[in-house]
mmCIF file of C-alpha atoms in Angstrom:
data_model
loop_
_atom_site.group_PDB
_atom_site.id
_atom_site.type_symbol
_atom_site.label_atom_id
_atom_site.label_comp_id
_atom_site.label_asym_id
_atom_site.label_seq_id
_atom_site.Cartn_x
_atom_site.Cartn_y
_atom_site.Cartn_z
ATOM 1 C CA UNK A 1 23.601 -9.474 -16.621
ATOM 2 C CA UNK A 2 23.058 -5.663 -16.696
ATOM 3 C CA UNK A 3 25.494 -3.034 -14.658
ATOM 4 C CA UNK A 4 22.736 -1.373 -12.648
ATOM 5 C CA UNK A 5 21.182 -4.999 -11.598
ATOM 6 C CA UNK A 6 24.495 -6.156 -10.452
ATOM 7 C CA UNK A 7 24.565 -2.934 -8.209
ATOM 8 C CA UNK A 8 21.493 -3.086 -7.260
ATOM 9 C CA UNK A 9 21.941 -7.092 -5.575
ATOM 10 C CA UNK A 10 25.510 -5.832 -4.491
ATOM 11 C CA UNK A 11 23.453 -3.347 -2.350
ATOM 12 C CA UNK A 12 21.197 -5.762 -1.219
ATOM 13 C CA UNK A 13 24.044 -7.718 0.200
ATOM 14 C CA UNK A 14 25.952 -4.555 1.376
ATOM 15 C CA UNK A 15 23.022 -3.477 3.382
ATOM 16 C CA UNK A 16 21.424 -6.384 4.368
ATOM 17 C CA UNK A 17 23.827 -8.784 5.244
ATOM 18 C CA UNK A 18 25.587 -6.956 8.117
ATOM 19 C CA UNK A 19 22.006 -6.258 9.566
ATOM 20 C CA UNK A 20 20.230 -9.813 9.133
ATOM 21 C CA UNK A 21 23.686 -10.981 10.848
ATOM 22 C CA UNK A 22 23.482 -8.868 13.643
ATOM 23 C CA UNK A 23 19.694 -9.330 14.284
ATOM 24 C CA UNK A 24 20.123 -13.065 14.060
ATOM 25 C CA UNK A 25 22.946 -12.644 16.764
ATOM 26 C CA UNK A 26 21.215 -10.529 18.650
ATOM 27 C CA UNK A 27 17.881 -12.890 18.898
ATOM 28 C CA UNK A 28 20.103 -15.127 20.227
ATOM 29 C CA UNK A 29 22.197 -13.428 22.843
ATOM 30 C CA UNK A 30 19.635 -10.768 23.924
ATOM 31 C CA UNK A 31 17.993 -12.902 26.512
ATOM 32 C CA UNK A 32 21.527 -13.903 28.364
ATOM 33 C CA UNK A 33 22.570 -10.176 28.307
ATOM 34 C CA UNK A 34 19.047 -8.863 29.645
ATOM 35 C CA UNK A 35 18.860 -11.796 32.582
ATOM 36 C CA UNK A 36 22.400 -12.743 32.961
ATOM 37 C CA UNK A 37 21.244 -16.049 32.850
ATOM 38 C CA UNK A 38 21.795 -18.301 29.387
ATOM 39 C CA UNK A 39 18.804 -20.664 29.895
ATOM 40 C CA UNK A 40 16.820 -19.118 27.324
ATOM 41 C CA UNK A 41 19.977 -18.830 24.631
ATOM 42 C CA UNK A 42 20.622 -22.695 25.414
ATOM 43 C CA UNK A 43 16.485 -23.477 24.744
ATOM 44 C CA UNK A 44 17.077 -21.332 21.380
ATOM 45 C CA UNK A 45 20.337 -22.557 20.295
ATOM 46 C CA UNK A 46 18.973 -26.198 21.172
ATOM 47 C CA UNK A 47 15.546 -25.805 19.676
ATOM 48 C CA UNK A 48 16.400 -24.000 16.420
ATOM 49 C CA UNK A 49 20.315 -24.499 15.800
ATOM 50 C CA UNK A 50 20.203 -26.157 12.464
ATOM 51 C CA UNK A 51 17.298 -24.240 11.450
ATOM 52 C CA UNK A 52 18.943 -21.114 12.214
ATOM 53 C CA UNK A 53 21.880 -22.279 10.238
ATOM 54 C CA UNK A 54 19.533 -22.589 7.333
ATOM 55 C CA UNK A 55 18.155 -19.481 7.520
ATOM 56 C CA UNK A 56 21.439 -18.011 7.370
ATOM 57 C CA UNK A 57 22.431 -19.805 4.135
ATOM 58 C CA UNK A 58 18.811 -19.115 2.946
ATOM 59 C CA UNK A 59 19.445 -15.317 3.473
ATOM 60 C CA UNK A 60 22.069 -14.969 1.197
ATOM 61 C CA UNK A 61 19.715 -16.310 -1.576
ATOM 62 C CA UNK A 62 17.308 -14.613 -0.278
ATOM 63 C CA UNK A 63 18.872 -10.847 -0.431
ATOM 64 C CA UNK A 64 20.219 -11.907 -4.161
ATOM 65 C CA UNK A 65 16.368 -12.476 -5.283
ATOM 66 C CA UNK A 66 15.110 -9.435 -2.918
ATOM 67 C CA UNK A 67 17.603 -7.326 -4.790
ATOM 68 C CA UNK A 68 16.775 -8.382 -8.250
ATOM 69 C CA UNK A 69 13.063 -7.762 -7.555
ATOM 70 C CA UNK A 70 13.447 -4.322 -6.189
ATOM 71 C CA UNK A 71 15.507 -3.660 -9.448
ATOM 72 C CA UNK A 72 12.764 -5.188 -11.643
ATOM 73 C CA UNK A 73 10.104 -2.875 -9.169
ATOM 74 C CA UNK A 74 11.840 0.596 -9.374
ATOM 75 C CA UNK A 75 12.865 0.088 -13.184
ATOM 76 C CA UNK A 76 8.986 -0.373 -13.549
ATOM 77 C CA UNK A 77 8.313 2.871 -11.961
ATOM 78 C CA UNK A 78 6.763 1.268 -8.817
ATOM 79 C CA UNK A 79 6.315 3.304 -5.413
ATOM 80 C CA UNK A 80 9.109 2.918 -2.954
ATOM 81 C CA UNK A 81 7.181 1.616 -0.392
ATOM 82 C CA UNK A 82 5.373 -0.967 -2.559
ATOM 83 C CA UNK A 83 8.890 -1.833 -3.793
ATOM 84 C CA UNK A 84 9.911 -1.973 -0.175
ATOM 85 C CA UNK A 85 7.126 -4.035 0.722
ATOM 86 C CA UNK A 86 7.710 -6.566 -1.954
ATOM 87 C CA UNK A 87 11.171 -6.730 -1.039
ATOM 88 C CA UNK A 88 10.468 -7.106 2.640
ATOM 89 C CA UNK A 89 8.140 -9.892 1.866
ATOM 90 C CA UNK A 90 10.117 -11.995 -0.240
ATOM 91 C CA UNK A 91 13.109 -11.986 1.822
ATOM 92 C CA UNK A 92 11.327 -12.743 4.746
ATOM 93 C CA UNK A 93 9.286 -15.488 3.035
ATOM 94 C CA UNK A 94 12.523 -16.946 1.683
ATOM 95 C CA UNK A 95 14.236 -17.278 5.295
ATOM 96 C CA UNK A 96 11.510 -18.048 7.234
ATOM 97 C CA UNK A 97 9.873 -20.493 4.845
ATOM 98 C CA UNK A 98 13.409 -22.021 4.991
ATOM 99 C CA UNK A 99 13.680 -22.176 8.773
ATOM 100 C CA UNK A 100 9.949 -23.704 8.994
ATOM 101 C CA UNK A 101 10.917 -26.479 6.588
ATOM 102 C CA UNK A 102 14.058 -27.133 8.503
ATOM 103 C CA UNK A 103 12.239 -26.886 11.766
ATOM 104 C CA UNK A 104 9.698 -29.562 10.512
ATOM 105 C CA UNK A 105 11.995 -31.796 9.154
ATOM 106 C CA UNK A 106 14.317 -32.140 12.247
ATOM 107 C CA UNK A 107 11.685 -31.594 15.280
ATOM 108 C CA UNK A 108 10.179 -34.940 16.598
ATOM 109 C CA UNK A 109 7.881 -33.830 19.107
ATOM 110 C CA UNK A 110 5.775 -30.606 19.380
ATOM 111 C CA UNK A 111 6.108 -29.567 15.616
ATOM 112 C CA UNK A 112 3.114 -27.035 15.611
ATOM 113 C CA UNK A 113 4.215 -25.348 18.800
ATOM 114 C CA UNK A 114 7.758 -25.062 17.263
ATOM 115 C CA UNK A 115 5.865 -23.256 14.071
ATOM 116 C CA UNK A 116 4.558 -20.441 16.194
ATOM 117 C CA UNK A 117 7.711 -18.323 16.689
ATOM 118 C CA UNK A 118 8.846 -18.487 13.102
ATOM 119 C CA UNK A 119 5.491 -17.504 11.955
ATOM 120 C CA UNK A 120 4.974 -14.541 14.038
ATOM 121 C CA UNK A 121 8.642 -13.772 13.298
ATOM 122 C CA UNK A 122 8.123 -13.618 9.641
ATOM 123 C CA UNK A 123 5.023 -11.190 10.128
ATOM 124 C CA UNK A 124 6.537 -9.118 12.358
ATOM 125 C CA UNK A 125 9.956 -8.910 10.241
ATOM 126 C CA UNK A 126 7.938 -8.147 7.096
ATOM 127 C CA UNK A 127 6.297 -5.035 8.878
ATOM 128 C CA UNK A 128 9.415 -3.903 10.363
ATOM 129 C CA UNK A 129 11.781 -4.448 7.518
ATOM 130 C CA UNK A 130 9.077 -2.734 4.856
ATOM 131 C CA UNK A 131 9.559 0.643 6.881
ATOM 132 C CA UNK A 132 13.115 -0.114 7.671
ATOM 133 C CA UNK A 133 15.896 -1.844 6.089
ATOM 134 C CA UNK A 134 13.553 -2.628 3.228
ATOM 135 C CA UNK A 135 12.901 1.042 2.241
ATOM 136 C CA UNK A 136 16.491 1.973 2.662
ATOM 137 C CA UNK A 137 17.685 -0.415 0.603
ATOM 138 C CA UNK A 138 14.790 0.564 -2.414
ATOM 139 C CA UNK A 139 15.655 3.888 -1.976
ATOM 140 C CA UNK A 140 19.543 3.133 -2.707
ATOM 141 C CA UNK A 141 18.318 0.946 -5.783
ATOM 142 C CA UNK A 142 16.159 3.768 -6.871
ATOM 143 C CA UNK A 143 19.128 6.310 -6.674
ATOM 144 C CA UNK A 144 21.305 3.566 -8.661
ATOM 145 C CA UNK A 145 18.169 3.474 -11.322
ATOM 146 C CA UNK A 146 18.133 7.206 -11.669
ATOM 147 C CA UNK A 147 22.224 7.418 -12.710
ATOM 148 C CA UNK A 148 22.312 7.752 -16.397
ATOM 149 C CA UNK A 149 24.559 5.249 -17.805
ATOM 150 C CA UNK A 150 27.818 5.816 -19.258
ATOM 151 C CA UNK A 151 26.854 5.575 -22.539
ATOM 152 C CA UNK A 152 24.347 8.181 -22.425
ATOM 153 C CA UNK A 153 26.837 10.424 -20.791
ATOM 154 C CA UNK A 154 29.224 9.670 -23.355
ATOM 155 C CA UNK A 155 26.802 10.263 -26.407
ATOM 156 C CA UNK A 156 25.469 13.516 -24.647
ATOM 157 C CA UNK A 157 29.299 14.987 -24.496
ATOM 158 C CA UNK A 158 29.760 14.129 -27.811
#
């Protein structure tokens, strides 16, 4: 794997992982912190516990795929916004599809009703991350791609 691709994937992990994990934690704990009651937090954990674990595992895979996709798009000269949209869409599609699949496989009643929150989350997260973290990651990957390689520097200096 070439160096700039590795750096691009690493950038996706370094920026995406802490923000993603904090977002999941906030989604679980903010209802408790806002209301002082843990009922909604218990409902979220009870209903989606296994799906949330699957989402986190899928998230780590999705960051790799998204970093590679963003690298390829930037290398092909695609715009930052388009790259960010593709990055955000693929990352969110992987994590929310995994979440939905696990939910369908583990929930015995009201499967359709249980699918509404993750579908809404997919749409909202894709839009929000396109204009925030996805754009930041795409920008950083573009900077990595615009750096001259060491070989070019060595040849230019000789």
